[in-house]
Short mmCIF file of C-alpha atoms and ligand atoms in Angstrom, two decimals:
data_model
loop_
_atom_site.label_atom_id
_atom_site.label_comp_id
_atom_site.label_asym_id
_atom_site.label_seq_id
_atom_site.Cartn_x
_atom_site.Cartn_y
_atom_site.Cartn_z
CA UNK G 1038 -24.48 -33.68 13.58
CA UNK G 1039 -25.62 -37.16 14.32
CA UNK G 1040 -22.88 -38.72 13.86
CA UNK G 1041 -20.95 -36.41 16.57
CA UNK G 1042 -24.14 -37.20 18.86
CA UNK G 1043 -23.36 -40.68 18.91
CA UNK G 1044 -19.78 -40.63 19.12
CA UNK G 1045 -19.99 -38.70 22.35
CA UNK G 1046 -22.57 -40.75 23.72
CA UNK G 1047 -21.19 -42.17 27.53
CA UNK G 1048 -19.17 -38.77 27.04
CA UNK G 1049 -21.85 -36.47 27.65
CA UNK G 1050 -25.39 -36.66 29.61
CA UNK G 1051 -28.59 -36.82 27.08
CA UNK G 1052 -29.49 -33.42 28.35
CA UNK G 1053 -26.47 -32.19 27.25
CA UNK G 1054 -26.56 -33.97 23.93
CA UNK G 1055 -29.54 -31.76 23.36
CA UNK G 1056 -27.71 -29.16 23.83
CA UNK G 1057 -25.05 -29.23 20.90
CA UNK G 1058 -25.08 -26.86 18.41
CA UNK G 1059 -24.39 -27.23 14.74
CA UNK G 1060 -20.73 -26.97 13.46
CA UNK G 1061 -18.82 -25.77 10.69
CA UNK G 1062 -16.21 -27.49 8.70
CA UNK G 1063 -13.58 -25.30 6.83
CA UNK G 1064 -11.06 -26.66 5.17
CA UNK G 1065 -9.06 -29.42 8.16
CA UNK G 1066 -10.68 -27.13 10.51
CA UNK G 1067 -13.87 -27.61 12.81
CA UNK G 1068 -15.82 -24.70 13.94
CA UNK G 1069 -17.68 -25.22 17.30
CA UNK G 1070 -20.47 -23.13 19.15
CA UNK G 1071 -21.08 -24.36 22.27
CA UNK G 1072 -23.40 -22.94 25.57
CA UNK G 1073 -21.68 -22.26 28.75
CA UNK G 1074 -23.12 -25.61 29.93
CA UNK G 1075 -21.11 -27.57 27.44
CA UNK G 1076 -17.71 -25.66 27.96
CA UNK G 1077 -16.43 -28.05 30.42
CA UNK G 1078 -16.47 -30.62 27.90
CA UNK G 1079 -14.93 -28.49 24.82
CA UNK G 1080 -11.88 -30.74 24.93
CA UNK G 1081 -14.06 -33.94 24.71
CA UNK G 1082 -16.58 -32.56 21.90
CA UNK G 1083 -13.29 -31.47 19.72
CA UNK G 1084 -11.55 -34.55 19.95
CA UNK G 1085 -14.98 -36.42 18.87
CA UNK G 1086 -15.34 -34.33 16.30
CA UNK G 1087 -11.85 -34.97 14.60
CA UNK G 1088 -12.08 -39.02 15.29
CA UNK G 1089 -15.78 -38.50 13.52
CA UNK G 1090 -14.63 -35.95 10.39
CA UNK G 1091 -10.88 -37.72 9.98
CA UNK G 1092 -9.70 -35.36 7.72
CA UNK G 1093 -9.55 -32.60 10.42
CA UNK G 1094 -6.67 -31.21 11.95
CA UNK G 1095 -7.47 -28.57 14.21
CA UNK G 1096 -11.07 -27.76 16.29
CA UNK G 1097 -11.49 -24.29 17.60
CA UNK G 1098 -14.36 -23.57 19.43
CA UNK G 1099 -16.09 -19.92 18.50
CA UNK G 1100 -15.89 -18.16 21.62
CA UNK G 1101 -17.23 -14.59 20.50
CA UNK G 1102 -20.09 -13.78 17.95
CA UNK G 1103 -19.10 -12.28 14.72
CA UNK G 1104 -18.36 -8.48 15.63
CA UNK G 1105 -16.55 -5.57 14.28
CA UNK G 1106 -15.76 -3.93 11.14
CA UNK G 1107 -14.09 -6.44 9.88
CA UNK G 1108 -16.68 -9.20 10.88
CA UNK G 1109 -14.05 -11.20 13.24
CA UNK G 1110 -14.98 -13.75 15.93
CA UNK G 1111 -12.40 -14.91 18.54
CA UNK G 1112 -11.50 -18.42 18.79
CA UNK G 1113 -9.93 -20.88 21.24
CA UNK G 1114 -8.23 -24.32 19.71
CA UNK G 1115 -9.53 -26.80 21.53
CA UNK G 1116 -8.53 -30.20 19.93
CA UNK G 1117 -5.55 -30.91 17.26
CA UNK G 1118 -2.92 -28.08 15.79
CA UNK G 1119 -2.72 -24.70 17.14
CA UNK G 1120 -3.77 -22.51 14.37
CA UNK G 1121 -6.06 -20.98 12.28
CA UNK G 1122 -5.28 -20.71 8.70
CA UNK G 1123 -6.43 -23.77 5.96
CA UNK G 1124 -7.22 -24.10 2.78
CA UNK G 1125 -11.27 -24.47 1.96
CA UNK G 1126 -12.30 -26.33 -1.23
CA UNK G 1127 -15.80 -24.93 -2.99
CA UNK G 1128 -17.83 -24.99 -6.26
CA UNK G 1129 -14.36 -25.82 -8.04
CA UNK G 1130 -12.76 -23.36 -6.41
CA UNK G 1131 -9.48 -23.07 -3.47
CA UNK G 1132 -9.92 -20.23 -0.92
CA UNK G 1133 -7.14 -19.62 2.09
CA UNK G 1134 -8.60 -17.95 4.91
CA UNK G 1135 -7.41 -17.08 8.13
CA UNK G 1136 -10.69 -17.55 10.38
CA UNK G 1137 -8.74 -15.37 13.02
CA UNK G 1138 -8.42 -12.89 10.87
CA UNK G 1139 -11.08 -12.65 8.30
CA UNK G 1140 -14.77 -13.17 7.94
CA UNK G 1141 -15.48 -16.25 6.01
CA UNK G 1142 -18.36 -18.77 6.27
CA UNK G 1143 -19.10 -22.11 4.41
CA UNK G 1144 -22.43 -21.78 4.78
CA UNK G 1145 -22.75 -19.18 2.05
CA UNK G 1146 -21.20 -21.67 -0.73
CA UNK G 1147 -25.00 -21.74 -2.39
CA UNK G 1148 -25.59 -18.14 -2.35
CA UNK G 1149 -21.97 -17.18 -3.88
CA UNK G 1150 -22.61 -19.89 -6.79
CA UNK G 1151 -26.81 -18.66 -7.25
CA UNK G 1152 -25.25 -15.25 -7.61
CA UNK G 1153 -22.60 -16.38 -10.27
CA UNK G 1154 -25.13 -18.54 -12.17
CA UNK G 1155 -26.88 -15.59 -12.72
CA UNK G 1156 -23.80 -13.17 -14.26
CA UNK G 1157 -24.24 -12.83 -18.30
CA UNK G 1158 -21.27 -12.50 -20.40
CA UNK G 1159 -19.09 -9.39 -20.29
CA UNK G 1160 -20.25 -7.91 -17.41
CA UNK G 1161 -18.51 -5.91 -15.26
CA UNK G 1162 -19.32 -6.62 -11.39
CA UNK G 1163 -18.35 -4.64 -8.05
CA UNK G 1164 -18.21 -6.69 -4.96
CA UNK G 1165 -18.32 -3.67 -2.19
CA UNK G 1166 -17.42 -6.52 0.71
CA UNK G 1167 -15.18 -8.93 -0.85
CA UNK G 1168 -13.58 -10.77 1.99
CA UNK G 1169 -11.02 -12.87 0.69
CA UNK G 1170 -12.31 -13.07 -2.47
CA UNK G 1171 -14.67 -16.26 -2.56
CA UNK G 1172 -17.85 -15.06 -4.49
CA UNK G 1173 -16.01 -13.01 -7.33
CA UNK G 1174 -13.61 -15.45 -7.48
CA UNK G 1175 -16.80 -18.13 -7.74
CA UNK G 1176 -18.18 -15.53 -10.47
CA UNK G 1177 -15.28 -15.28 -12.64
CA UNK G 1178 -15.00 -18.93 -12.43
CA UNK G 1179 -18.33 -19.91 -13.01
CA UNK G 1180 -19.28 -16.88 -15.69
CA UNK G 1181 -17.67 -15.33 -18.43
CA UNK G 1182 -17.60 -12.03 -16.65
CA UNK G 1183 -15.02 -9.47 -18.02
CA UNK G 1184 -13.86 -7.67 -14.25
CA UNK G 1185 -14.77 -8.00 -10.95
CA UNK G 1186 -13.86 -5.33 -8.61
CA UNK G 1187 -13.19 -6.66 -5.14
CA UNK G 1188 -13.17 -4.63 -2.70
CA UNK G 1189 -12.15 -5.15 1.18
CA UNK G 1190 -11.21 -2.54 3.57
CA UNK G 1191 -9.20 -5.52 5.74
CA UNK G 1192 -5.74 -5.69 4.85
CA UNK G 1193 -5.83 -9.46 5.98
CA UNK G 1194 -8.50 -10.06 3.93
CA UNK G 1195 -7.39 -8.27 1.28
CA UNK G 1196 -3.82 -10.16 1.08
CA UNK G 1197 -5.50 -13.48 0.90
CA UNK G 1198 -7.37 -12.44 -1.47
CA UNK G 1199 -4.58 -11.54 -4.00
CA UNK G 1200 -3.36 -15.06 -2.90
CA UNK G 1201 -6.88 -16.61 -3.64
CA UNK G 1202 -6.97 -15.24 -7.01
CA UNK G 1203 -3.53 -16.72 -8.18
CA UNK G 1204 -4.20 -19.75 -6.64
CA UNK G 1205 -7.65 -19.64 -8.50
CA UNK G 1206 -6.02 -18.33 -11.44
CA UNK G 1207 -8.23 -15.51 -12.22
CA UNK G 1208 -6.09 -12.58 -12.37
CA UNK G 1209 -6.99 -9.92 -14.58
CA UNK G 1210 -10.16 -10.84 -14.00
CA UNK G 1211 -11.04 -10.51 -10.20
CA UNK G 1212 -9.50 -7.29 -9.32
CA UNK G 1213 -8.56 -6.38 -5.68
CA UNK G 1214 -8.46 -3.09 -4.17
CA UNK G 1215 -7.95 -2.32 -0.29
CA UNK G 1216 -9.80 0.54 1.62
CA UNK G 1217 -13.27 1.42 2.46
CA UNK G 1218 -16.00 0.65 -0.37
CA UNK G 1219 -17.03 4.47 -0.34
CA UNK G 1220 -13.64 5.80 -0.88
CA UNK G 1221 -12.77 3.30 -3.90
CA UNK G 1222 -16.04 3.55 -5.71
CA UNK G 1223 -15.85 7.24 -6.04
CA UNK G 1224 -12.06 7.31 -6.75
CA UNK G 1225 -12.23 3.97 -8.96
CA UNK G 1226 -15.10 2.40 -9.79
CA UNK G 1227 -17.73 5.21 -10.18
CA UNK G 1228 -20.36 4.62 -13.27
CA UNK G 1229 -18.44 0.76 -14.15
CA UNK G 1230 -21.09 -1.88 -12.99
CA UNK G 1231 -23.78 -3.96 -14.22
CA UNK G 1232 -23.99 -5.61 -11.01
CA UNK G 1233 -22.99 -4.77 -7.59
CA UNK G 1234 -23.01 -7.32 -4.43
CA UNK G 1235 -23.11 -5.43 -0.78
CA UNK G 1236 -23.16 -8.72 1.24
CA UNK G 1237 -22.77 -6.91 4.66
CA UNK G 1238 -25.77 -7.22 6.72
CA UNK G 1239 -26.97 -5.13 8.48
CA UNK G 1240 -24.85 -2.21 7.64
CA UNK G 1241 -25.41 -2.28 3.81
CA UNK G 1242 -28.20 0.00 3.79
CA UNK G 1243 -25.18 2.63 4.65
CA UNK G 1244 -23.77 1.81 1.19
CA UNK G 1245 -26.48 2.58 -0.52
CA UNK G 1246 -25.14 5.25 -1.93
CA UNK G 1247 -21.74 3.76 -3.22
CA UNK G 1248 -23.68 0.96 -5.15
CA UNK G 1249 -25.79 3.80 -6.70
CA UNK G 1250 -22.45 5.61 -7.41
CA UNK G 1251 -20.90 2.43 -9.01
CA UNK G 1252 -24.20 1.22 -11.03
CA UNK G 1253 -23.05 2.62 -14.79
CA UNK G 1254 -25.40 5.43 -15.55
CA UNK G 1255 -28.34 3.27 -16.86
CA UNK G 1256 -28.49 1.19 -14.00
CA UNK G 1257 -28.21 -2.49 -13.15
CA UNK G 1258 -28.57 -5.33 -10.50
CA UNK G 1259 -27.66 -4.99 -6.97
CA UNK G 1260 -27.60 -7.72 -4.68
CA UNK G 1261 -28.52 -5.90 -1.10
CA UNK G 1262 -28.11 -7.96 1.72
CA UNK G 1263 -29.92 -7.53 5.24
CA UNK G 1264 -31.23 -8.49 8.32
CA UNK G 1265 -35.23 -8.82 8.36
CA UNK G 1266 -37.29 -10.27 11.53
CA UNK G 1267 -40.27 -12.54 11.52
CA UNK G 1268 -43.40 -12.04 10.76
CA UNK G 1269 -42.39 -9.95 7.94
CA UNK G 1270 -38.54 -10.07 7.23
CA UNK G 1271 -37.89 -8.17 3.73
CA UNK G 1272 -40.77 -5.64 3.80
CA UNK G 1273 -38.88 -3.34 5.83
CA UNK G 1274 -35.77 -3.65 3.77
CA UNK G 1275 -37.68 -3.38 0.63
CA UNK G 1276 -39.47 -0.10 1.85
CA UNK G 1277 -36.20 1.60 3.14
CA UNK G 1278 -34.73 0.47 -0.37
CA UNK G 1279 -38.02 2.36 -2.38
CA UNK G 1280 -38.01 5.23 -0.52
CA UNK G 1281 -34.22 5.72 -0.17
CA UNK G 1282 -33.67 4.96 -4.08
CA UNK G 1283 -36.62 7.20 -4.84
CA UNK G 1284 -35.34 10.54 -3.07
CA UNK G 1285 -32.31 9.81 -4.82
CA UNK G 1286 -33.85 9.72 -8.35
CA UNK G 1287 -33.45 5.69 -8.85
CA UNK G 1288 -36.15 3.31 -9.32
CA UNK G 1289 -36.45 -0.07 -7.42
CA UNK G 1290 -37.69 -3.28 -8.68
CA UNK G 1291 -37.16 -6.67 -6.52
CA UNK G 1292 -36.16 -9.40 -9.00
CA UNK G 1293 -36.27 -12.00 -6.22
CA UNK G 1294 -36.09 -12.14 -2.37
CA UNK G 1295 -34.57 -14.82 -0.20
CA UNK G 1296 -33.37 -16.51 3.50
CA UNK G 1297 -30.47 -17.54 3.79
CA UNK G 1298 -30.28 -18.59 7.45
CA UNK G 1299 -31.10 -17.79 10.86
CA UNK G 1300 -29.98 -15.53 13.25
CA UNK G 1301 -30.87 -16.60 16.47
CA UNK G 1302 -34.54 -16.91 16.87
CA UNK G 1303 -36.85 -14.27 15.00
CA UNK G 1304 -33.88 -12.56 12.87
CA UNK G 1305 -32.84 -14.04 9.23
CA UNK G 1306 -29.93 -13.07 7.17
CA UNK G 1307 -31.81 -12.42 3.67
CA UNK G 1308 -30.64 -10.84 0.19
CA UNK G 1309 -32.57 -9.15 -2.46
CA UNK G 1310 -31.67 -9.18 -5.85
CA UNK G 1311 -32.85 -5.70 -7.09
CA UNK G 1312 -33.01 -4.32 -10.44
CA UNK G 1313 -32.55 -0.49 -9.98
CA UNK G 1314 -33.18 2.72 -12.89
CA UNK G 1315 -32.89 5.98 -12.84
CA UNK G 1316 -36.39 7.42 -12.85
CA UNK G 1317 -38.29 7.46 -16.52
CA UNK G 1318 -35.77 5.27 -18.19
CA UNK G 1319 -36.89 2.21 -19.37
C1 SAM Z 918 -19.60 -10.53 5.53
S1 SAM Z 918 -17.98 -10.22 4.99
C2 SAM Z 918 -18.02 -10.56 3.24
C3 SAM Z 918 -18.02 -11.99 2.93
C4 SAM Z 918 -17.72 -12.35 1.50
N1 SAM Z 918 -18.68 -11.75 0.61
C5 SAM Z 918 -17.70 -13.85 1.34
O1 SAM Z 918 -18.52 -14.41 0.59
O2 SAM Z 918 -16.86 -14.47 2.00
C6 SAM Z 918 -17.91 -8.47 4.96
C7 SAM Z 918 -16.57 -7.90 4.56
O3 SAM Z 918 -16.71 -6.48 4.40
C8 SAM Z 918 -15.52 -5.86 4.80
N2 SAM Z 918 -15.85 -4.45 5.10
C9 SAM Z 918 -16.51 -3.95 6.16
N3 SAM Z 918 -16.66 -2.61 6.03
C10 SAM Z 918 -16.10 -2.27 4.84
C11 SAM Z 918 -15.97 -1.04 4.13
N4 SAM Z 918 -16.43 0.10 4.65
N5 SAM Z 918 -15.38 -1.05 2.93
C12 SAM Z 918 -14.90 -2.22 2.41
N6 SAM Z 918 -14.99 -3.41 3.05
C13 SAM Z 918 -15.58 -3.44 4.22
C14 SAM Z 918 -15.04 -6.68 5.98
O4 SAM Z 918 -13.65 -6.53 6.18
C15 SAM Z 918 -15.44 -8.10 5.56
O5 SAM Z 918 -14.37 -8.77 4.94
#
């Protein structure tokens, strides 16, 4: 960020150097936000940013928040090649992703390789949200896993996902499957896992059931990701989690709790890593 500060110093006023926001890099691509005061100067900022990250080929400047389903943001190009598809490099691993497309952030790189540092031998995981593939892929890398189900109900997602695991060579391993995380678990995947991962906050806690329904029958881990607001972020997750798990027979126990980043200025994007039981068992 400093260093794209002071190449566009003379370029922009120091009010508006306040002003810039942080950026991503994916692959040869730069990811801008920018306020509306800044967007008569997109063309400016994304050539600076490619003469200060040389390896870039294309900017594109975010021009709608993540929405959707499918968690897709429009984009504009506004310096370099016109398109949106690269390669990103992480933890040892290649991913392609299509950030027109798909739902894929670099900012998560620590969280997918915490998770997989923390899968034992043999296990069998479910990823309910799988994207294109990065954290099982990162898990079966990083772990000597037996499966992990990946699931994604975005047939973009999903087909660079099959591409991601040959590239990553981990077939037979990380297992895709396309459609909607409810459908699959309870036609494929019911009773198999020792883990579960339901990265999709804010609407995870409508999952709920699914990750109970893949959990094998003496329970397991689930990694339950949410949105939580100051002062308090992950009591009210943890309480919905207690007293939804509870009427359903399961018991909760919260292994460890943690932010990942902001969201705007009160909200945080947070996961739990939750060791759930049925009732009495121990
Ligand atoms: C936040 S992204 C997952 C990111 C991924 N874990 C990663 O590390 O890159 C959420 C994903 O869930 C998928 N999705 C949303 N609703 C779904 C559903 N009902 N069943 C399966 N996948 C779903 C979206 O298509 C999207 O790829």
């Amino acid at each position: 960020m400093g260093s794209l500060r002071r190449e566009l110093e003379g370029i922009l006023t120091e009010k508006e150097l306040a002003k810039l926001r942080a950026f991503d890099l994916v692959g040869d691509i730069g990811v801008l936000r920018l306020p509306p005061e800044l967007l008569p100067k997109k063309k400016e900022i994304g050539e600076a940013l490619m003469r200060v990250h040389r390896h870039l080929k294309t900017v594109l400047l975010q021009v709608s928040p993540v929405k959707g389903e499918f968690r897709t943001r429009k984009l504009e190009v506004v310096a370099g090649e016109p398109r949106t598809e690269t390669f990103h490099r992480e933890s040892g691993c290649v991913f392609k992703v299509d950030l027109d497309k798909v739902y894929f952030s670099p900012r998560l790189a620590y969280e997918r390789m915490r998770i997989a540092r923390q899968v034992r031998g043999g296990e069998e995981v479910t990823n309910l949200f799988a994207g294109v593939g990065c954290s099982s892929i990162v898990i079966a890398k990083h772990s000597e896993a037996k499966a992990v189900y990946s699931v994604d109900k975005n047939p973009e997602a999903f087909r660079l996902m099959c591409e991601n695991i040959r590239i990553n060579r981990v077939g037979g391993r990380v297992l895709p499957l396309l459609g909607d995380a409810r459908e699959v678990v309870s036609s494929k995947l019911r009773g198999r896992a020792d883990r579960v991962l339901m990265p999709l906050p804010g609407a995870a806690r409508q999952f709920l059931d699914t990750a109970l329904e893949a959990l094998k029958e003496g329970g397991g881990i689930v990694h339950f990701y949410d949105v939580g607001e100051e002062p308090d972020p992950f009591s009210p997750s943890i309480s919905f989690l207690e007293r939804e798990a509870g009427k359903r027979g399961w018991e909760v126990e919260v292994l460890n709790q943690r932010l990942l980043r902001s969201y705007g200025v009160r909200a945080y994007h947070l996961v739990l890593d939750l060791l759930l039981r049925p009732k009495g068992q121990k």
